[in-house]
Structures are given as structure tokens and as C-alpha cells.
Short mmCIF file of C-alpha atoms in Angstrom, two decimals:
data_model
loop_
_atom_site.label_atom_id
_atom_site.label_comp_id
_atom_site.label_asym_id
_atom_site.label_seq_id
_atom_site.Cartn_x
_atom_site.Cartn_y
_atom_site.Cartn_z
CA UNK D 183 -244.31 20.58 -138.74
CA UNK D 184 -243.96 17.01 -138.53
CA UNK D 185 -241.62 15.34 -140.44
CA UNK D 186 -241.93 12.22 -142.48
CA UNK D 187 -240.60 9.27 -140.95
CA UNK D 188 -238.93 6.61 -143.51
CA UNK D 189 -237.32 3.33 -141.63
CA UNK D 190 -234.64 0.95 -142.94
CA UNK D 191 -235.53 -2.99 -142.01
CA UNK D 192 -233.86 -6.32 -142.74
CA UNK D 193 -232.05 -9.35 -141.48
CA UNK D 194 -228.95 -8.48 -139.59
CA UNK D 195 -225.56 -7.59 -141.80
CA UNK D 196 -226.84 -6.96 -145.09
CA UNK D 197 -226.09 -2.85 -144.49
CA UNK D 198 -228.57 -1.27 -143.11
CA UNK D 199 -226.50 0.99 -141.01
CA UNK D 200 -224.41 1.64 -144.17
CA UNK D 201 -227.29 2.84 -145.69
CA UNK D 202 -228.59 5.01 -142.79
CA UNK D 203 -225.14 6.20 -142.68
CA UNK D 204 -225.15 7.24 -146.49
CA UNK D 205 -228.50 8.60 -146.82
CA UNK D 206 -227.94 10.91 -143.49
CA UNK D 207 -224.93 12.35 -145.01
CA UNK D 208 -222.76 11.73 -142.03
CA UNK D 209 -221.65 8.45 -139.73
CA UNK D 210 -224.27 8.44 -137.57
CA UNK D 211 -224.87 4.69 -137.07
CA UNK D 212 -222.13 2.22 -135.99
CA UNK D 213 -221.26 0.06 -139.03
CA UNK D 214 -219.43 -3.60 -138.34
CA UNK D 215 -219.53 -6.66 -140.42
CA UNK D 216 -220.58 -8.26 -136.76
CA UNK D 217 -224.61 -8.99 -137.00
CA UNK D 218 -226.66 -7.16 -134.49
CA UNK D 219 -224.52 -4.54 -133.83
CA UNK D 220 -227.19 -1.80 -134.25
CA UNK D 221 -229.48 -2.67 -131.10
CA UNK D 222 -231.81 0.30 -130.49
CA UNK D 223 -233.36 2.42 -132.97
CA UNK D 224 -231.43 5.17 -134.39
CA UNK D 225 -232.78 8.90 -136.15
CA UNK D 226 -231.74 11.51 -137.73
CA UNK D 227 -233.32 14.73 -139.80
CA UNK D 228 -231.62 14.35 -143.56
CA UNK D 229 -233.02 15.88 -146.62
CA UNK D 230 -232.96 14.56 -149.81
CA UNK D 231 -233.30 17.38 -153.07
CA UNK D 232 -236.31 19.83 -150.97
CA UNK D 233 -237.39 16.84 -148.90
CA UNK D 234 -236.78 17.05 -145.22
CA UNK D 235 -237.40 13.92 -143.51
CA UNK D 236 -236.55 11.77 -140.17
CA UNK D 237 -234.74 8.27 -141.32
CA UNK D 238 -234.75 5.17 -138.75
CA UNK D 239 -232.13 2.91 -138.34
CA UNK D 240 -233.60 -0.36 -136.62
CA UNK D 241 -231.77 -3.63 -135.29
CA UNK D 242 -231.58 -6.68 -137.59
CA UNK D 243 -234.79 -8.41 -137.87
CA UNK D 244 -234.12 -12.40 -135.87
CA UNK D 245 -237.21 -14.72 -136.97
CA UNK D 246 -237.60 -16.54 -133.55
CA UNK D 247 -235.34 -14.25 -131.32
CA UNK D 248 -234.43 -16.90 -128.10
CA UNK D 249 -232.95 -14.45 -125.82
CA UNK D 250 -234.92 -11.58 -124.04
CA UNK D 251 -232.34 -8.73 -125.41
CA UNK D 252 -233.11 -9.73 -129.27
CA UNK D 253 -236.75 -9.84 -128.42
CA UNK D 254 -236.24 -6.75 -127.17
CA UNK D 255 -234.52 -5.37 -130.43
CA UNK D 256 -237.53 -7.29 -132.61
CA UNK D 257 -239.65 -5.33 -130.45
CA UNK D 258 -238.13 -2.15 -131.38
CA UNK D 259 -237.70 -2.92 -134.89
CA UNK D 260 -241.80 -3.63 -135.16
CA UNK D 261 -242.28 -0.20 -133.38
CA UNK D 262 -240.71 1.94 -135.95
CA UNK D 263 -242.21 -0.14 -138.79
CA UNK D 264 -245.43 0.68 -136.99
CA UNK D 265 -244.18 4.64 -136.31
CA UNK D 266 -243.11 5.01 -140.07
CA UNK D 267 -244.68 6.57 -142.76
CA UNK D 268 -242.54 4.97 -145.67
CA UNK D 269 -240.29 1.74 -145.06
CA UNK D 270 -236.88 0.43 -146.85
CA UNK D 271 -236.36 -2.97 -146.81
CA UNK D 272 -232.60 -3.59 -147.46
CA UNK D 273 -231.62 -7.08 -148.82
CA UNK D 274 -228.46 -8.68 -149.78
CA UNK D 275 -228.28 -9.09 -153.51
CA UNK D 276 -225.22 -11.53 -153.21
CA UNK D 277 -227.01 -14.31 -151.06
CA UNK D 278 -230.21 -13.79 -153.10
CA UNK D 279 -233.06 -14.51 -151.29
CA UNK D 280 -233.20 -15.85 -147.67
CA UNK D 281 -235.49 -16.99 -145.75
CA UNK D 282 -235.05 -14.45 -143.04
CA UNK D 283 -235.97 -11.42 -145.78
CA UNK D 284 -238.94 -13.46 -146.44
CA UNK D 285 -240.00 -13.38 -143.00
CA UNK D 286 -239.04 -9.78 -142.60
CA UNK D 287 -241.51 -9.24 -145.86
CA UNK D 288 -244.51 -10.84 -143.99
CA UNK D 289 -243.80 -8.50 -140.90
CA UNK D 290 -243.42 -5.39 -143.26
CA UNK D 291 -246.90 -6.67 -145.05
CA UNK D 292 -248.66 -6.78 -141.88
CA UNK D 293 -248.42 -3.00 -141.79
CA UNK D 294 -249.13 -1.86 -144.98
CA UNK D 295 -246.99 1.03 -145.24
CA UNK D 296 -244.94 2.20 -148.75
CA UNK D 297 -241.95 -0.30 -149.38
CA UNK D 298 -239.28 -0.42 -151.15
CA UNK D 299 -236.82 -2.97 -151.54
CA UNK D 300 -232.92 -2.12 -151.63
CA UNK D 301 -231.02 -4.66 -153.13
CA UNK D 302 -227.70 -3.80 -151.54
CA UNK D 303 -223.95 -4.53 -152.42
CA UNK D 304 -225.25 -4.33 -155.89
CA UNK D 305 -221.52 -3.32 -157.09
CA UNK D 306 -221.41 -4.14 -160.80
CA UNK D 307 -223.74 -4.52 -164.05
CA UNK D 308 -223.53 -8.46 -163.64
CA UNK D 309 -224.76 -7.99 -159.86
CA UNK D 310 -227.31 -5.10 -160.74
CA UNK D 311 -229.44 -8.07 -162.69
CA UNK D 312 -229.76 -10.30 -159.72
CA UNK D 313 -231.94 -7.92 -158.04
CA UNK D 314 -234.62 -9.47 -160.06
CA UNK D 315 -234.93 -12.28 -157.95
CA UNK D 316 -236.58 -10.17 -155.20
CA UNK D 317 -239.48 -9.45 -156.86
CA UNK D 318 -241.23 -12.59 -155.35
CA UNK D 319 -241.20 -10.82 -152.09
CA UNK D 320 -243.71 -8.78 -153.40
CA UNK D 321 -243.32 -5.09 -152.86
CA UNK D 322 -242.69 -4.21 -156.80
CA UNK D 323 -239.40 -3.32 -158.75
CA UNK D 324 -236.04 -4.00 -156.27
CA UNK D 325 -234.16 -1.16 -156.72
CA UNK D 326 -230.32 -2.20 -157.10
CA UNK D 327 -227.99 -0.12 -154.54
CA UNK D 328 -224.47 0.03 -153.07
CA UNK D 329 -224.99 1.91 -150.14
CA UNK D 330 -220.97 1.39 -149.33
CA UNK D 331 -220.42 3.52 -152.98
CA UNK D 332 -223.25 5.52 -153.20
CA UNK D 333 -224.67 4.34 -156.21
CA UNK D 334 -228.73 3.80 -157.18
CA UNK D 335 -229.62 5.35 -153.83
CA UNK D 336 -230.85 8.62 -155.58
CA UNK D 337 -233.00 6.48 -157.62
CA UNK D 338 -234.16 4.51 -154.00
CA UNK D 339 -235.34 7.92 -152.66
CA UNK D 340 -236.93 9.01 -155.63
CA UNK D 341 -238.91 6.07 -155.98
CA UNK D 342 -240.41 5.78 -152.09
CA UNK D 343 -241.09 9.40 -152.11
CA UNK D 344 -243.37 8.80 -155.32
CA UNK D 345 -245.23 6.22 -153.34
CA UNK D 346 -245.58 8.32 -150.24
CA UNK D 347 -246.73 11.53 -152.63
CA UNK D 348 -244.50 13.62 -150.28
CA UNK D 349 -244.86 17.81 -150.23
CA UNK D 350 -241.59 19.83 -150.31
CA UNK D 351 -240.98 20.85 -146.47
CA UNK D 352 -237.41 21.32 -146.86
CA UNK D 353 -237.81 24.46 -144.05
CA UNK D 354 -235.59 23.62 -141.20
CA UNK D 355 -236.92 25.37 -137.27
CA UNK D 356 -234.31 26.84 -135.14
CA UNK D 357 -236.49 26.73 -132.28
CA UNK D 358 -235.10 23.55 -130.99
CA UNK D 359 -233.59 22.65 -127.79
CA UNK D 360 -230.99 19.82 -128.48
CA UNK D 361 -230.41 17.83 -124.87
CA UNK D 362 -227.83 15.00 -124.98
CA UNK D 363 -227.98 12.38 -122.08
CA UNK D 364 -224.66 10.82 -120.67
CA UNK D 365 -223.06 9.05 -117.98
CA UNK D 366 -221.48 6.01 -117.20
CA UNK D 367 -222.60 2.71 -118.32
CA UNK D 368 -225.57 1.42 -116.20
CA UNK D 369 -226.45 4.64 -114.64
CA UNK D 370 -230.33 4.97 -116.21
CA UNK D 371 -229.87 6.80 -119.03
CA UNK D 372 -232.20 4.95 -120.96
CA UNK D 373 -234.67 4.44 -118.58
CA UNK D 374 -234.65 8.50 -117.62
CA UNK D 375 -235.66 9.15 -121.47
CA UNK D 376 -237.97 6.44 -121.45
CA UNK D 377 -240.19 8.32 -118.55
CA UNK D 378 -239.43 11.67 -120.46
CA UNK D 379 -241.27 10.39 -123.55
CA UNK D 380 -243.23 8.11 -122.09
CA UNK D 381 -242.40 5.67 -124.35
CA UNK D 382 -239.64 2.67 -124.21
CA UNK D 383 -237.67 4.33 -127.11
CA UNK D 384 -234.56 3.17 -126.00
CA UNK D 385 -233.71 -0.90 -124.73
CA UNK D 386 -233.31 -0.56 -121.41
CA UNK D 387 -231.45 -3.75 -119.50
CA UNK D 388 -229.36 -4.58 -116.21
CA UNK D 389 -226.71 -5.63 -118.90
CA UNK D 390 -224.34 -2.59 -119.04
CA UNK D 391 -223.62 -1.34 -123.01
CA UNK D 392 -226.83 -2.28 -124.57
CA UNK D 393 -227.07 1.55 -125.68
CA UNK D 394 -224.38 1.81 -128.41
CA UNK D 395 -225.48 4.52 -130.96
CA UNK D 396 -226.61 7.83 -130.28
CA UNK D 397 -230.34 8.06 -130.14
CA UNK D 398 -232.50 11.12 -131.43
CA UNK D 399 -235.97 11.48 -129.80
CA UNK D 400 -238.25 14.75 -130.36
CA UNK D 401 -240.71 15.90 -127.50
CA UNK D 402 -242.72 18.78 -126.76
CA UNK D 403 -242.85 19.91 -123.42
CA UNK D 404 -244.44 23.37 -122.03
CA UNK D 405 -244.37 25.08 -125.55
CA UNK D 406 -240.69 24.38 -126.40
CA UNK D 407 -239.40 21.35 -128.90
CA UNK D 408 -236.69 19.33 -127.30
CA UNK D 409 -234.87 16.91 -129.35
CA UNK D 410 -233.03 14.14 -126.95
CA UNK D 411 -230.03 12.68 -127.81
CA UNK D 412 -229.55 9.22 -125.64
CA UNK D 413 -226.13 7.93 -126.09
CA UNK D 414 -223.80 5.02 -125.06
CA UNK D 415 -222.56 5.14 -121.17
CA UNK D 416 -218.71 6.09 -121.51
CA UNK D 417 -216.44 3.59 -119.75
CA UNK D 418 -213.20 4.48 -118.52
CA UNK D 419 -210.77 4.26 -121.16
CA UNK D 420 -208.90 1.24 -119.96
CA UNK D 421 -211.88 -1.34 -120.06
CA UNK D 422 -212.55 0.12 -124.14
CA UNK D 423 -213.31 -3.36 -126.34
CA UNK D 424 -211.72 -2.30 -129.76
CA UNK D 425 -214.08 -1.65 -132.45
CA UNK D 426 -217.68 -1.37 -131.85
CA UNK D 427 -217.66 0.20 -128.33
CA UNK D 428 -214.70 2.85 -129.50
CA UNK D 429 -217.06 4.17 -132.41
CA UNK D 430 -219.72 4.58 -129.44
CA UNK D 431 -217.47 6.69 -127.00
CA UNK D 432 -217.04 8.53 -130.35
CA UNK D 433 -220.67 8.97 -131.24
CA UNK D 434 -221.24 10.11 -127.27
CA UNK D 435 -218.43 12.58 -127.80
CA UNK D 436 -220.25 14.03 -131.02
CA UNK D 437 -223.46 14.09 -129.43
CA UNK D 438 -222.25 16.01 -127.03
CA UNK D 439 -220.75 18.37 -129.67
CA UNK D 440 -224.59 18.55 -130.96
CA UNK D 441 -226.01 19.03 -128.17
CA UNK D 442 -226.72 22.83 -126.42
CA UNK D 443 -227.51 21.29 -123.11
CA UNK D 444 -225.64 18.01 -121.45
CA UNK D 445 -227.92 15.96 -119.15
CA UNK D 446 -224.92 14.38 -116.97
CA UNK D 447 -226.51 11.14 -115.27
CA UNK D 448 -224.91 10.26 -112.07
CA UNK D 449 -225.72 7.04 -109.84
CA UNK D 450 -227.31 7.71 -106.84
CA UNK D 451 -225.29 4.45 -105.46
CA UNK D 452 -222.10 5.62 -106.22
CA UNK D 453 -222.48 9.22 -106.79
CA UNK D 454 -219.02 10.82 -108.25
CA UNK D 455 -216.75 8.57 -109.75
CA UNK D 456 -213.23 9.74 -111.37
CA UNK D 457 -215.05 8.28 -114.59
CA UNK D 458 -218.07 11.04 -114.05
CA UNK D 459 -215.49 14.11 -113.73
CA UNK D 460 -213.95 12.59 -116.73
CA UNK D 461 -217.50 13.08 -119.00
CA UNK D 462 -217.91 16.46 -117.00
CA UNK D 463 -214.43 17.70 -118.89
CA UNK D 464 -215.71 16.61 -122.23
CA UNK D 465 -218.98 18.57 -121.32
CA UNK D 466 -216.65 21.33 -120.52
CA UNK D 467 -214.28 20.90 -123.21
CA UNK D 468 -217.28 21.64 -125.60
CA UNK D 469 -218.36 24.49 -123.89
CA UNK D 470 -221.92 23.04 -123.69
CA UNK D 471 -224.77 24.01 -120.80
CA UNK D 472 -225.01 21.28 -118.53
CA UNK D 473 -227.40 19.99 -116.03
CA UNK D 474 -226.06 17.08 -113.56
CA UNK D 475 -228.90 14.65 -112.53
CA UNK D 476 -228.36 12.45 -110.05
CA UNK D 477 -230.60 9.44 -111.12
CA UNK D 478 -232.23 6.67 -108.97
CA UNK D 479 -232.70 8.55 -106.33
CA UNK D 480 -235.31 6.12 -104.86
CA UNK D 481 -232.34 4.48 -103.60
CA UNK D 482 -230.80 7.19 -101.22
CA UNK D 483 -232.55 5.88 -98.09
CA UNK D 484 -230.44 2.71 -98.83
CA UNK D 485 -227.38 3.56 -99.56
CA UNK D 486 -227.27 6.25 -96.56
CA UNK D 487 -226.79 9.52 -98.82
CA UNK D 488 -228.85 12.66 -97.62
CA UNK D 489 -229.70 15.38 -100.65
CA UNK D 490 -227.43 17.80 -98.61
CA UNK D 491 -224.35 15.33 -98.57
CA UNK D 492 -224.68 14.82 -102.46
CA UNK D 493 -225.25 18.43 -103.16
CA UNK D 494 -221.92 19.24 -101.21
CA UNK D 495 -219.90 16.52 -103.27
CA UNK D 496 -221.06 17.39 -106.72
CA UNK D 497 -219.97 21.16 -106.24
CA UNK D 498 -216.61 19.94 -104.59
CA UNK D 499 -215.72 17.59 -107.44
CA UNK D 500 -217.25 19.94 -110.27
CA UNK D 501 -215.54 23.03 -109.82
CA UNK D 502 -214.94 23.59 -113.69
CA UNK D 503 -218.79 23.51 -113.91
CA UNK D 504 -219.83 26.55 -112.01
CA UNK D 505 -223.20 27.19 -111.38
CA UNK D 506 -224.33 23.95 -113.08
CA UNK D 507 -227.82 22.52 -111.57
CA UNK D 508 -228.04 19.56 -109.75
CA UNK D 509 -231.05 17.72 -110.42
CA UNK D 510 -232.59 14.79 -107.92
CA UNK D 511 -234.66 12.02 -110.18
CA UNK D 512 -236.21 8.74 -110.02
CA UNK D 513 -236.56 7.14 -113.87
CA UNK D 514 -238.28 4.37 -111.85
CA UNK D 515 -240.96 6.39 -110.20
CA UNK D 516 -240.65 9.45 -112.37
CA UNK D 517 -239.93 11.91 -109.65
CA UNK D 518 -238.11 15.08 -110.39
CA UNK D 519 -238.73 14.70 -114.46
CA UNK D 520 -240.70 18.35 -114.38
CA UNK D 521 -237.92 19.80 -111.96
CA UNK D 522 -235.15 18.80 -114.37
CA UNK D 523 -237.05 19.41 -117.77
CA UNK D 524 -237.37 23.29 -116.19
CA UNK D 525 -233.79 23.26 -115.56
CA UNK D 526 -232.67 21.95 -118.91
CA UNK D 527 -234.75 24.79 -120.46
CA UNK D 528 -233.23 27.28 -117.85
CA UNK D 529 -229.99 26.12 -118.71
CA UNK D 530 -230.49 26.98 -122.48
CA UNK D 531 -232.08 29.90 -121.77
CA UNK D 532 -228.68 31.15 -119.89
CA UNK D 533 -226.68 29.72 -122.88
CA UNK D 534 -228.57 31.86 -125.25
CA UNK D 535 -228.66 34.80 -123.36
CA UNK D 536 -227.59 37.93 -124.90
CA UNK D 537 -226.27 40.83 -122.36
CA UNK D 538 -226.41 44.47 -123.34
CA UNK D 539 -222.92 46.25 -123.90
CA UNK D 540 -223.65 48.87 -121.19
CA UNK D 541 -224.55 46.43 -118.78
CA UNK D 542 -222.03 44.24 -119.03
CA UNK D 543 -219.66 47.67 -119.17
CA UNK D 544 -220.67 48.31 -115.82
CA UNK D 545 -219.81 44.66 -114.18
CA UNK D 546 -216.26 43.96 -116.01
CA UNK D 547 -215.42 48.30 -115.27
CA UNK D 548 -216.24 47.82 -111.52
CA UNK D 549 -214.07 44.08 -111.67
CA UNK D 550 -210.88 46.18 -112.55
CA UNK D 551 -211.61 48.73 -109.92
CA UNK D 552 -211.91 46.33 -107.46
CA UNK D 553 -209.14 44.13 -108.57
CA UNK D 554 -206.54 45.70 -110.93
CA UNK D 555 -204.54 42.70 -113.37
CA UNK D 556 -201.07 42.01 -112.37
CA UNK D 557 -198.57 44.34 -114.42
CA UNK D 558 -195.11 43.28 -116.04
CA UNK D 559 -192.69 46.35 -115.51
CA UNK D 560 -194.20 49.12 -117.15
CA UNK D 561 -196.57 47.08 -118.92
CA UNK D 562 -200.06 46.88 -117.37
CA UNK D 563 -203.53 45.73 -118.85
CA UNK D 564 -205.72 48.52 -119.20
CA UNK D 565 -209.71 48.17 -119.73
CA UNK D 566 -210.38 49.81 -123.17
CA UNK D 567 -214.16 48.15 -123.84
CA UNK D 568 -215.98 44.61 -123.70
CA UNK D 569 -219.05 43.64 -125.57
CA UNK D 570 -220.59 39.97 -126.41
CA UNK D 571 -219.41 38.89 -129.67
CA UNK D 572 -221.92 35.79 -129.26
CA UNK D 573 -224.20 33.19 -127.57
CA UNK D 574 -224.52 29.37 -127.38
CA UNK D 575 -221.79 29.62 -125.93
CA UNK D 576 -222.03 33.20 -124.98
CA UNK D 577 -218.38 34.81 -125.60
CA UNK D 578 -217.35 37.96 -124.38
CA UNK D 579 -214.13 40.18 -125.81
CA UNK D 580 -212.98 42.06 -122.99
CA UNK D 581 -210.49 44.74 -124.64
CA UNK D 582 -207.63 45.17 -123.11
CA UNK D 583 -204.09 46.73 -123.35
CA UNK D 584 -201.13 44.84 -123.18
CA UNK D 585 -203.65 41.49 -123.22
CA UNK D 586 -200.96 38.87 -123.02
CA UNK D 587 -200.41 39.79 -119.28
CA UNK D 588 -203.69 38.66 -118.42
CA UNK D 589 -203.40 35.32 -116.59
CA UNK D 590 -206.02 32.59 -116.00
CA UNK D 591 -206.61 33.20 -112.14
CA UNK D 592 -207.57 37.02 -113.30
CA UNK D 593 -209.93 35.27 -116.02
CA UNK D 594 -211.34 33.01 -113.53
CA UNK D 595 -211.75 35.93 -111.07
CA UNK D 596 -213.75 38.14 -113.78
CA UNK D 597 -215.93 35.01 -115.21
CA UNK D 598 -216.58 34.73 -111.40
CA UNK D 599 -217.81 38.47 -111.11
CA UNK D 600 -219.56 38.22 -114.41
CA UNK D 601 -221.67 35.09 -112.46
CA UNK D 602 -222.06 36.93 -109.79
CA UNK D 603 -223.99 39.65 -111.20
CA UNK D 604 -225.23 38.00 -114.33
CA UNK D 605 -226.23 35.02 -114.00
CA UNK D 606 -225.30 31.75 -116.28
CA UNK D 607 -226.03 29.27 -114.51
CA UNK D 608 -225.51 26.12 -116.51
CA UNK D 609 -223.89 27.73 -119.08
CA UNK D 610 -220.34 28.16 -119.94
CA UNK D 611 -218.84 31.25 -120.24
CA UNK D 612 -216.32 32.08 -122.70
CA UNK D 613 -214.12 35.53 -121.97
CA UNK D 614 -211.51 36.52 -124.84
CA UNK D 615 -208.85 39.24 -124.20
CA UNK D 616 -207.79 41.30 -127.09
CA UNK D 617 -205.49 44.31 -127.79
CA UNK D 618 -207.42 47.66 -127.20
CA UNK D 619 -206.38 51.12 -128.14
#
């Protein structure tokens, strides 16, 4: 099913991201008083009544961009308008009609998309009356709203959906594999996403920190539905700027929590840094499947790195992510992209895998027979039973007498035996020890 796309547009600092978060029902876009906070398109699935749609936030429109990055922001906004089925043009009711509002309206009018004007910051009856000034933009009756106080937003969506003549479509597919792309700034995360999608979905710039929000993009590949979440680069804590970048880090951690599989992107010229292992720790803590991506592999010969040495170093530094596949890619040449997507799907399959009880019992019984857990006095952990209690992540509950005696080293031993016989490559494996009679 193709979701209708609703894009939010307007000049900087009129409250687009606040409205986006309000309609999304959660804090997705970074909100700040600083103009230009939203650079890329930010999107999310959301609902209103019985309608499901894709909501897209955009960067603030600048009529005459004088910097390359600002021009990229405008290009992204124009692409979002072109992709959209309907538009919400946000204006600031307290400022009145601004010359840039007229420029945005002229741009939007060229695309001939159903458009509603949201006269934002209408916090009282008196300010609501001022909305009539925006009739001159040429999109019918403006809808006075307050995104901050959540007033008028329902009327806004009802009016837009009436223009779109949308059909009810609130049933949600559950066959989507969510993949977060994380890593340090400037390792090529957005470039990697763009070559996967085949479209300049994220702004790619040599300036570290260009991507501030987590960005969702859907791709159908080899009969699989993939949702990619591009994220801002995670710097070391001591280098975090206050405000916007702090929220970007939170958004990256939320992206990891939302995902099934995480691409941890490394740079061939540096390979593994302390910050890379720090980010991997977040993935491990969230218990998500993972693929380690060595990007910019086209530079390997220039920095004197061999595949054998690279893989050896990664195994040594990421021991806490056992069995995680390592893929060599180049966003510049598109090398390794097919193998990377296959690795992601394989990691997800392991993440969602269910093992029959009899097979689990055989492996665990053999492990206990070969190496008994340590006893304490007369107390001994004795195996009583085992079963898998959930998937995503696979969680195995082992019933033993005196489970409090199971040391972390024995947990590690048993996990290694399970992986040796059952796989789970690229997936976390959670073990629970409970009392059994």
C-alpha cells in the first residue's frame, strides 16, 4: 500500500517542526528557536482518525540562498513538495504576511498540489481573527492553529483530507524491516543511504553534523520492505554542543531503539575509534541486530589497509557483538551495496528466528553435560528445562535449580554454545535463568 504523503512547508521559525511533532504524536523533529534547525526532510508514519499517512517536515524556505548548504535545504524542500500528495503551508499569525510567505506560496502554487494554510501561534480568540490576512496567499480559508497548545490541528487535517478525498487506510503492515544507520559524523552515512535509495534523500556535505534529525526512507528490495533511518553522527560526549546537537544524539538513540537492524558505519581511513565502540555499546544495550559497515573502501589502497587486517581489528574491538557480519562498501562507487542489504536481511531473519524447544533442549543439555555451572556448598544449579519465550530479540529462558548461582562467565559460555550450534549471527541473544522445580 502506498501511503499518502503530507509535507509541511514554510519559511524558517514559523513552527513547522512543532506542528510536525504534534501531528506525529511524538517528538520526532528537533525543535529550536534557532532558524534553520531542520535541514533535511524528516518523515514518519502517523494516523488521524482512520487515515494513515506519511508526514514530512522540511527545512525553512529561503528565497535567495547565498550558501551552498542553504541551497541544498531549498532543493530538499522543493523535492518534498514534488513528492507530496498534499501540503500544509505554515505561517506565523503574529507576524502577519511576510514577503517570504509570498515567495513560498508562489513556489507551492507551481506544483498545483492540494494546500492548506496553517496560521500558527493562534493562542487566543483575538489572534485567531488575524488569520483572515492570509486569504491573500490564494489557498482558501486559513486554519488558525496553535501547534504548541494543540488547538485547531484536527480541523486542519480534516480540511486537508477533504481536499485530498483520501480513503481510509489505517491498517498497518508488519512486514517491514527497520534499519538504523549510525556512526560518527562524516563517515558517509547519508551518502550510503542515498546510494541505497538511488535518490539524494539526505543532504550530503563534507561539513560534519549536516544531518541533525533521524530521517525515514522506504525501499523495496528483493521482495523485502525496508525502512531506513538515517541519523546524525554521534560525537564524543565532551564535544557535544548544547541544545540542538544534544537533541540529535537523543534522536539517534531513539532511532536505534526503533530499529530491528543497525548499520554501524566506520570510515576506512580510521577504522575503529573509541567513539565507534561507544556507539556499538548503545546497539548492544538496546539488543538490536547489527551489521558493521566499513565505508569508503575505495580509499583502502591509499591508507594501506587490507581486508584481512580490517576484519581482524574489528573482531578484536567488537567482541561484545559476536557474529556480527562485516561488509565493505563504497558509497562513491556503490560497491558492496547488494551484499550489505543481503546481510541486513539475514541479520533480521536471525533476530526474528524461533528455535523449536527440542532443538534448544538438546544443545543446552549437551552444554551442561560438558561443563557444569559452579556449585556453592551443597547448592548446585541443575538444569530443569528450556524454551524460547520471544523473538526480536530472541530470548531463551533456561530453568535451573538455584539460578542465582549462574555466573556471567557461564552465561557467556552457554551463549557461545548456542551460537555455535544454532547461529544467530548478527543478532543479540538474550538468556534468562529462572527457578525450576
